Amino acid sequence: MIYAILVTLCCAALIVAPSVALWRVRRQARGRNVIRPQAVDFPDLLGVAYLLGGPERVADTVITAMHADHRVTVRDGKLGVVEPTARDAVERALLKRCGADWSKSLRTVRREIQGDPAVDAIRHSLVKLDALLPPGFARRWRRVAGAQTACLIIGAVAGVVLLFSAGHRVMGLVPPVLALAGVVVRVACGPHKSLDPHTDFGRDLSRSVTVDDSWSRTSAAKHPGGAAGVVAVHGRLRAPDKKLRAQLSEAARIPTSRRRTASTGRRAGRFSSTSSSSSWTSTTIATSSYSCGGTVLDTGGDSGSSDSGHSGHSGHSGGHSCSSGHSCSSSSCSSSSCGSSCS
């Protein structure tokens, strides 16, 4: 009898402990316990762009904002700087990648901005807001779910053994009953199959932004964020400027050679798809070193870090300002570190 009691207690602990752990992980994935996300302030413009489209949309939003202010030009696949004025950390990052001649490939600038620390700081602010899951959370969720499933099987098998043992049938009923409860927890709290990095609160907040009377507008003149606000909410395909829209779309296209390489890699098992039409992922993009040259005039945001998670905050953390007159020399800089030829 003592042996049966000990086995039953062990089986119960084996089933209950991982089920509770899975429930706690699922609770964290829900985000804030807010019934009405409308009562929470929306993130600022770049925060909204990251929330709805990830780092790629942040890059498109910043380029659109600077283009609308006539601070940059976008022509023939090139981004040229007309007025080197930065208003936040992400804009400073863009200017630093334009080289000494203030011109660079739009495709390259757009790709490099996505991996900049200033953009990563926007993600951290949304994680603090409980709108996005922390990095690596999905893997931990799957591990906890897998461990709970294994424990359910072990506990249920042990209970069945006791159930068919003479004199221990009452004790043997406990593990199977707990295992059934654990199955319910597994179904209700299992990890999402999609690659969506949003918490439940983040998805509700995203829907609130897209249906808001002001933020959902597609006219640059009526949107509170102007042309950049339209791109932040609706994406580059709704950019008010048709020429800019075509340039951004062309820059976003994967070159044929790169697409062929990626396809070969997937067949070899080295790569896997990290995005779908309904969700985005914030995969870290390798970037080259900052390119320098010229003088950047900073008119907005703090040079240090600041929280960009709520509206009303100016600037974004993680940016680095370029000191006036700091330029590259041929003896201390190469084209690989500056992003363009140095003079």
Short mmCIF file of C-alpha atoms in Angstrom, two decimals, residues 73-312:
data_model
loop_
_atom_site.label_atom_id
_atom_site.label_comp_id
_atom_site.label_asym_id
_atom_site.label_seq_id
_atom_site.Cartn_x
_atom_site.Cartn_y
_atom_site.Cartn_z
CA THR A 73 15.60 61.80 -52.47
CA VAL A 74 14.87 58.34 -53.83
CA ARG A 75 15.65 57.93 -57.49
CA ASP A 76 16.84 55.06 -59.70
CA GLY A 77 17.35 52.76 -56.71
CA LYS A 78 19.54 55.32 -54.93
CA LEU A 79 18.89 57.20 -51.71
CA GLY A 80 20.47 60.64 -51.69
CA VAL A 81 20.65 63.00 -48.73
CA VAL A 82 19.56 66.57 -49.42
CA GLU A 83 19.44 67.83 -45.84
CA PRO A 84 21.44 65.78 -43.28
CA THR A 85 19.02 66.40 -40.42
CA ALA A 86 18.02 63.60 -38.04
CA ARG A 87 15.03 63.75 -35.72
CA ASP A 88 15.41 60.41 -33.96
CA ALA A 89 17.86 57.56 -33.51
CA VAL A 90 16.68 55.59 -36.54
CA GLU A 91 17.07 58.59 -38.83
CA ARG A 92 20.60 59.09 -37.47
CA ALA A 93 21.32 55.47 -38.31
CA LEU A 94 20.11 56.04 -41.86
CA LEU A 95 22.31 59.09 -42.37
CA LYS A 96 25.38 57.31 -41.01
CA ARG A 97 24.98 54.64 -43.65
CA CYS A 98 24.87 57.02 -46.58
CA GLY A 99 28.63 57.46 -46.88
CA ALA A 100 30.78 60.52 -47.42
CA ASP A 101 28.94 61.47 -50.60
CA TRP A 102 25.54 61.21 -48.90
CA SER A 103 24.31 58.63 -51.38
CA LYS A 104 23.83 54.89 -51.28
CA SER A 105 21.77 52.05 -52.70
CA LEU A 106 18.21 52.18 -51.35
CA ARG A 107 18.15 48.39 -51.07
CA THR A 108 21.32 48.39 -48.95
CA VAL A 109 20.26 51.25 -46.69
CA ARG A 110 16.84 49.71 -46.18
CA ARG A 111 18.34 46.32 -45.27
CA GLU A 112 20.96 47.73 -42.90
CA ILE A 113 18.50 49.89 -40.99
CA GLN A 114 16.47 46.82 -40.06
CA GLY A 115 19.36 45.41 -38.06
CA ASP A 116 20.37 48.66 -36.37
CA PRO A 117 20.40 48.83 -32.54
CA ALA A 118 17.99 51.77 -32.70
CA VAL A 119 15.39 49.55 -34.38
CA ASP A 120 16.10 46.76 -31.90
CA ALA A 121 15.42 49.25 -29.11
CA ILE A 122 11.92 49.75 -30.50
CA ARG A 123 11.34 46.01 -30.18
CA HIS A 124 12.54 46.06 -26.57
CA SER A 125 10.10 48.88 -25.78
CA LEU A 126 7.24 46.82 -27.23
CA VAL A 127 8.36 43.80 -25.20
CA LYS A 128 8.22 45.97 -22.07
CA LEU A 129 4.74 47.02 -23.12
CA ASP A 130 3.82 43.30 -23.30
CA ALA A 131 2.86 43.72 -26.95
CA LEU A 132 5.62 41.40 -28.26
CA LEU A 133 7.06 38.18 -26.92
CA PRO A 134 10.66 38.27 -25.64
CA PRO A 135 13.37 36.80 -27.91
CA GLY A 136 13.57 33.02 -27.53
CA PHE A 137 10.16 32.82 -25.85
CA ALA A 138 8.66 30.60 -28.56
CA ARG A 139 11.44 28.01 -28.15
CA ARG A 140 10.96 27.94 -24.38
CA TRP A 141 7.22 27.57 -24.85
CA ARG A 142 7.71 24.57 -27.14
CA ARG A 143 10.20 22.96 -24.73
CA VAL A 144 7.82 23.30 -21.78
CA ALA A 145 4.94 21.90 -23.85
CA GLY A 146 7.08 18.95 -24.98
CA ALA A 147 8.15 18.17 -21.41
CA GLN A 148 4.57 18.35 -20.20
CA THR A 149 3.43 15.93 -22.91
CA ALA A 150 6.14 13.43 -21.99
CA CYS A 151 5.22 13.65 -18.31
CA LEU A 152 1.57 13.08 -19.12
CA ILE A 153 2.41 9.87 -20.94
CA ILE A 154 4.66 8.57 -18.15
CA GLY A 155 2.12 9.42 -15.44
CA ALA A 156 -0.77 7.87 -17.34
CA VAL A 157 1.16 4.64 -18.00
CA ALA A 158 2.09 4.35 -14.32
CA GLY A 159 -1.53 4.90 -13.36
CA VAL A 160 -2.70 2.18 -15.73
CA VAL A 161 -0.21 -0.25 -14.18
CA LEU A 162 -1.58 0.50 -10.72
CA LEU A 163 -5.13 0.29 -12.00
CA PHE A 164 -4.64 -3.33 -13.08
CA SER A 165 -2.78 -4.24 -9.90
CA ALA A 166 -4.81 -6.07 -7.31
CA GLY A 167 -5.74 -3.88 -4.35
CA HIS A 168 -4.43 -0.67 -5.93
CA ARG A 169 -7.23 0.19 -8.32
CA VAL A 170 -8.41 3.20 -6.32
CA MET A 171 -4.90 4.65 -6.31
CA GLY A 172 -4.55 3.83 -9.99
CA LEU A 173 -7.47 6.07 -10.90
CA VAL A 174 -5.70 9.23 -9.74
CA PRO A 175 -2.92 9.48 -12.41
CA PRO A 176 -5.23 8.90 -15.40
CA VAL A 177 -7.68 11.52 -14.14
CA LEU A 178 -4.84 14.01 -13.67
CA ALA A 179 -3.50 13.06 -17.10
CA LEU A 180 -6.86 13.89 -18.67
CA ALA A 181 -6.79 17.27 -16.94
CA GLY A 182 -3.24 17.72 -18.21
CA VAL A 183 -4.40 17.03 -21.78
CA VAL A 184 -6.95 19.84 -21.42
CA VAL A 185 -4.16 22.15 -20.22
CA ARG A 186 -1.98 21.07 -23.15
CA VAL A 187 -4.70 21.84 -25.68
CA ALA A 188 -5.63 25.17 -24.08
CA CYS A 189 -2.11 26.39 -23.32
CA GLY A 190 -0.08 24.85 -26.14
CA PRO A 191 2.25 27.06 -28.22
CA HIS A 192 1.01 28.80 -31.32
CA LYS A 193 1.85 27.07 -34.58
CA SER A 194 2.34 30.37 -36.38
CA LEU A 195 5.45 32.53 -36.22
CA ASP A 196 3.48 35.50 -34.93
CA PRO A 197 5.63 37.21 -32.25
CA HIS A 198 2.72 39.17 -30.76
CA THR A 199 1.17 38.50 -27.39
CA ASP A 200 -2.61 38.34 -27.18
CA PHE A 201 -2.52 41.93 -25.94
CA GLY A 202 -0.26 42.90 -28.84
CA ARG A 203 -2.71 41.46 -31.37
CA ASP A 204 -5.59 43.34 -29.74
CA LEU A 205 -3.51 46.52 -29.76
CA SER A 206 -2.68 46.02 -33.45
CA ARG A 207 -6.35 45.65 -34.30
CA SER A 208 -7.15 48.77 -32.29
CA VAL A 209 -4.61 50.79 -34.28
CA THR A 210 -5.90 49.60 -37.66
CA VAL A 211 -9.53 50.44 -36.82
CA ASP A 212 -8.84 53.74 -35.08
CA ASP A 213 -10.55 56.65 -36.86
CA SER A 214 -7.33 58.66 -37.12
CA TRP A 215 -4.66 56.00 -37.57
CA SER A 216 -6.58 53.96 -40.15
CA ARG A 217 -6.74 56.82 -42.67
CA THR A 218 -4.98 56.34 -45.99
CA SER A 219 -4.67 60.01 -46.92
CA ALA A 220 -1.36 61.65 -46.00
CA ALA A 221 -3.14 64.98 -45.49
CA LYS A 222 -5.60 63.52 -42.98
CA HIS A 223 -3.35 61.01 -41.19
CA PRO A 224 -1.78 62.30 -37.93
CA GLY A 225 1.57 60.89 -39.03
CA GLY A 226 1.35 62.16 -42.60
CA ALA A 227 2.72 59.99 -45.40
CA ALA A 228 4.95 58.15 -42.91
CA GLY A 229 1.91 57.37 -40.78
CA VAL A 230 0.10 55.82 -43.75
CA VAL A 231 3.11 53.58 -44.43
CA ALA A 232 3.49 52.69 -40.73
CA VAL A 233 -0.10 51.43 -40.53
CA HIS A 234 -0.77 50.11 -44.04
CA GLY A 235 2.68 49.29 -45.42
CA ARG A 236 4.74 50.55 -48.35
CA LEU A 237 2.13 49.44 -50.92
CA ARG A 238 -0.10 52.25 -49.66
CA ALA A 239 2.58 54.95 -49.76
CA PRO A 240 0.94 58.14 -51.08
CA ASP A 241 3.85 58.95 -53.40
CA LYS A 242 3.61 56.56 -56.36
CA LYS A 243 7.25 56.92 -57.37
CA LEU A 244 8.46 56.27 -53.83
CA ARG A 245 6.08 53.32 -53.59
CA ALA A 246 7.60 51.78 -56.70
CA GLN A 247 11.16 52.39 -55.47
CA LEU A 248 10.46 50.82 -52.05
CA SER A 249 8.75 47.83 -53.63
CA GLU A 250 11.70 47.29 -55.96
CA ALA A 251 14.16 47.58 -53.06
CA ALA A 252 12.15 45.01 -51.08
CA ARG A 253 12.34 42.43 -53.85
CA ILE A 254 14.81 39.61 -53.32
CA PRO A 255 17.33 39.47 -56.17
CA THR A 256 16.99 36.42 -58.40
CA SER A 257 20.46 35.10 -57.48
CA ARG A 258 19.76 35.44 -53.76
CA ARG A 259 16.33 33.83 -54.16
CA ARG A 260 17.91 30.89 -55.97
CA THR A 261 20.55 30.52 -53.25
CA ALA A 262 17.93 30.58 -50.50
CA SER A 263 15.83 27.99 -52.35
CA THR A 264 18.84 25.69 -52.67
CA GLY A 265 19.61 26.16 -48.99
CA ARG A 266 16.09 25.19 -47.98
CA ARG A 267 16.30 22.00 -50.01
CA ALA A 268 19.55 21.21 -48.23
CA GLY A 269 17.93 21.78 -44.87
CA ARG A 270 20.05 24.79 -43.96
CA PHE A 271 17.34 27.40 -44.13
CA SER A 272 13.69 27.54 -43.16
CA SER A 273 10.94 29.99 -43.90
CA THR A 274 10.69 32.69 -41.24
CA SER A 275 7.74 34.69 -42.49
CA SER A 276 4.24 34.29 -43.92
CA SER A 277 1.63 36.58 -45.42
CA SER A 278 -0.16 36.88 -42.08
CA SER A 279 2.74 37.38 -39.69
CA TRP A 280 6.21 38.76 -39.47
CA THR A 281 9.31 37.87 -37.51
CA SER A 282 12.09 40.03 -36.24
CA THR A 283 14.95 37.93 -37.50
CA THR A 284 18.27 39.59 -36.79
CA ILE A 285 19.83 40.90 -39.95
CA ALA A 286 23.59 41.06 -40.20
CA THR A 287 24.72 44.61 -40.82
CA SER A 288 27.93 46.24 -41.77
CA SER A 289 29.70 48.80 -39.64
CA TYR A 290 28.52 52.39 -39.48
CA SER A 291 29.54 54.49 -42.40
CA CYS A 292 30.60 57.98 -41.56
CA GLY A 293 31.30 61.22 -43.25
CA GLY A 294 29.69 64.61 -43.55
CA THR A 295 27.92 66.31 -40.70
CA VAL A 296 24.66 65.10 -39.18
CA LEU A 297 22.42 67.78 -37.73
CA ASP A 298 20.34 66.29 -34.93
CA THR A 299 17.10 68.19 -34.38
CA GLY A 300 15.11 65.70 -32.40
CA GLY A 301 15.45 62.94 -29.83
CA ASP A 302 18.04 62.55 -27.14
CA SER A 303 21.52 61.37 -27.89
CA GLY A 304 21.16 58.84 -25.13
CA SER A 305 18.57 56.12 -24.83
CA SER A 306 14.91 56.78 -24.25
CA ASP A 307 11.81 54.65 -24.04
CA SER A 308 9.94 54.58 -27.34
CA GLY A 309 7.13 52.36 -26.15
CA HIS A 310 4.49 55.06 -25.64
CA SER A 311 3.22 57.97 -27.58
CA GLY A 312 4.55 61.29 -26.46
#
